[in-house]
Amino acid sequence: MHRPYSPTIRRRRLGFELRRLREEHGYTLDEAAKRSDVPRATIGKIETAESRRTRARDLDALADLYDLDEESRAGLHQLSRESKEKGWWSRYKDVFSEHTLPDFEAEASAIRTYEAQVIPGLFQTPDYAEEIFKGGRATEDPSISRQVEARLARQQILSRVNAPHMTAVIDEAVLLRLVGNRQVMIEQLEHLEHLAIRHNIDIQVLPLSSGAHLGMAGAFTILDFPEPRDPTIVYVSTAADGLYLEQESDIKRYNMAFSNVQGIALSSTASMRSIASVKASMEGEQE
């Protein structure tokens, strides 16, 4: 699978570079605006990745101000072009919000997630995902099939060339919670077993017997990127929308939380035995 660009990550990288160049030259935003004849607000929005469209003439003016060579100038224009590209997730505007997780997943090199309620979305089978979107409701919602389709498309990230390494700590309660019927759960647990043998996926079960831990506030996902200029992001799902955290203090707190839940979780091998045991129990109850 071709590795897609993340428009948001490219905008952030462009902003990082221009802010670094401005600060290296000792210019304030007002001074840079005056010397380049690019509005202060425009420079500010580019540097904070708020601007979705950056004019080529503004980039050239800033490149002139910072005395960039042709290669560096071309690099800025390349980032600007890539920031305008649309990812595959743009086809699912009816499903994903404006700032969507697949946008960041597209360039992530490592994904660490803790789940307390459901199987991680990147691991869900179609039937399990459908039941999650139904939320226990008996009525049929025509939009559910569209949501399932989008979720399955999102999962392709784990099969691409240079796929990110994903580490998932899954609370034992997730395995025991009957989503749909036993057949749905058996197939989902079997799918976890198949995923666990992939070189880029680690699955650990957090036993109920572990007691209190630092992940009890709820599920979260930490995304790391290969490019040092792209800072780590924490994604926290809420009932209304996703929350993205980038402050160093937040990153530190969630890194600590993940280290804690991973440290008290079963090893990968023991986790597979736990999943197999739950699956066998459900198969026995089905007979």
PDB file of C-alpha atoms in Angstrom, residues 114-117 171 206 208 210-220 254 257-258 260-261 264:
ATOM      1  CA  TYR A 114      -4.894   1.562  25.716  1.00  0.00           C
ATOM      2  CA  GLU A 115      -8.505   0.413  25.403  1.00  0.00           C
ATOM      3  CA  ALA A 116     -10.833  -0.095  28.350  1.00  0.00           C
ATOM      4  CA  GLN A 117     -14.224  -0.582  26.674  1.00  0.00           C
ATOM      5  CA  ASP A 171      -8.380  -4.373  29.350  1.00  0.00           C
ATOM      6  CA  LEU A 206      -4.476  -6.046  31.227  1.00  0.00           C
ATOM      7  CA  LEU A 208      -8.820  -7.338  36.025  1.00  0.00           C
ATOM      8  CA  SER A 210      -4.155  -5.915  38.281  1.00  0.00           C
ATOM      9  CA  GLY A 211      -6.337  -3.519  40.246  1.00  0.00           C
ATOM     10  CA  ALA A 212      -6.058   0.269  40.003  1.00  0.00           C
ATOM     11  CA  HIS A 213      -3.761   1.769  37.366  1.00  0.00           C
ATOM     12  CA  LEU A 214      -2.968   5.044  35.584  1.00  0.00           C
ATOM     13  CA  GLY A 215      -5.254   4.301  32.634  1.00  0.00           C
ATOM     14  CA  MET A 216      -8.475   4.280  34.607  1.00  0.00           C
ATOM     15  CA  ALA A 217      -9.516   7.685  33.277  1.00  0.00           C
ATOM     16  CA  GLY A 218     -10.228   6.036  29.924  1.00  0.00           C
ATOM     17  CA  ALA A 219      -8.854   4.989  26.544  1.00  0.00           C
ATOM     18  CA  PHE A 220      -6.133   6.933  24.760  1.00  0.00           C
ATOM     19  CA  TYR A 254       0.160   9.838  28.943  1.00  0.00           C
ATOM     20  CA  ALA A 257       0.155   6.124  31.937  1.00  0.00           C
ATOM     21  CA  PHE A 258       0.933   3.828  29.024  1.00  0.00           C
ATOM     22  CA  ASN A 260       2.161   1.815  33.734  1.00  0.00           C
ATOM     23  CA  VAL A 261      -0.607  -0.200  32.025  1.00  0.00           C
ATOM     24  CA  ILE A 264       1.308  -4.522  34.699  1.00  0.00           C
TER      25      ILE A 264
END
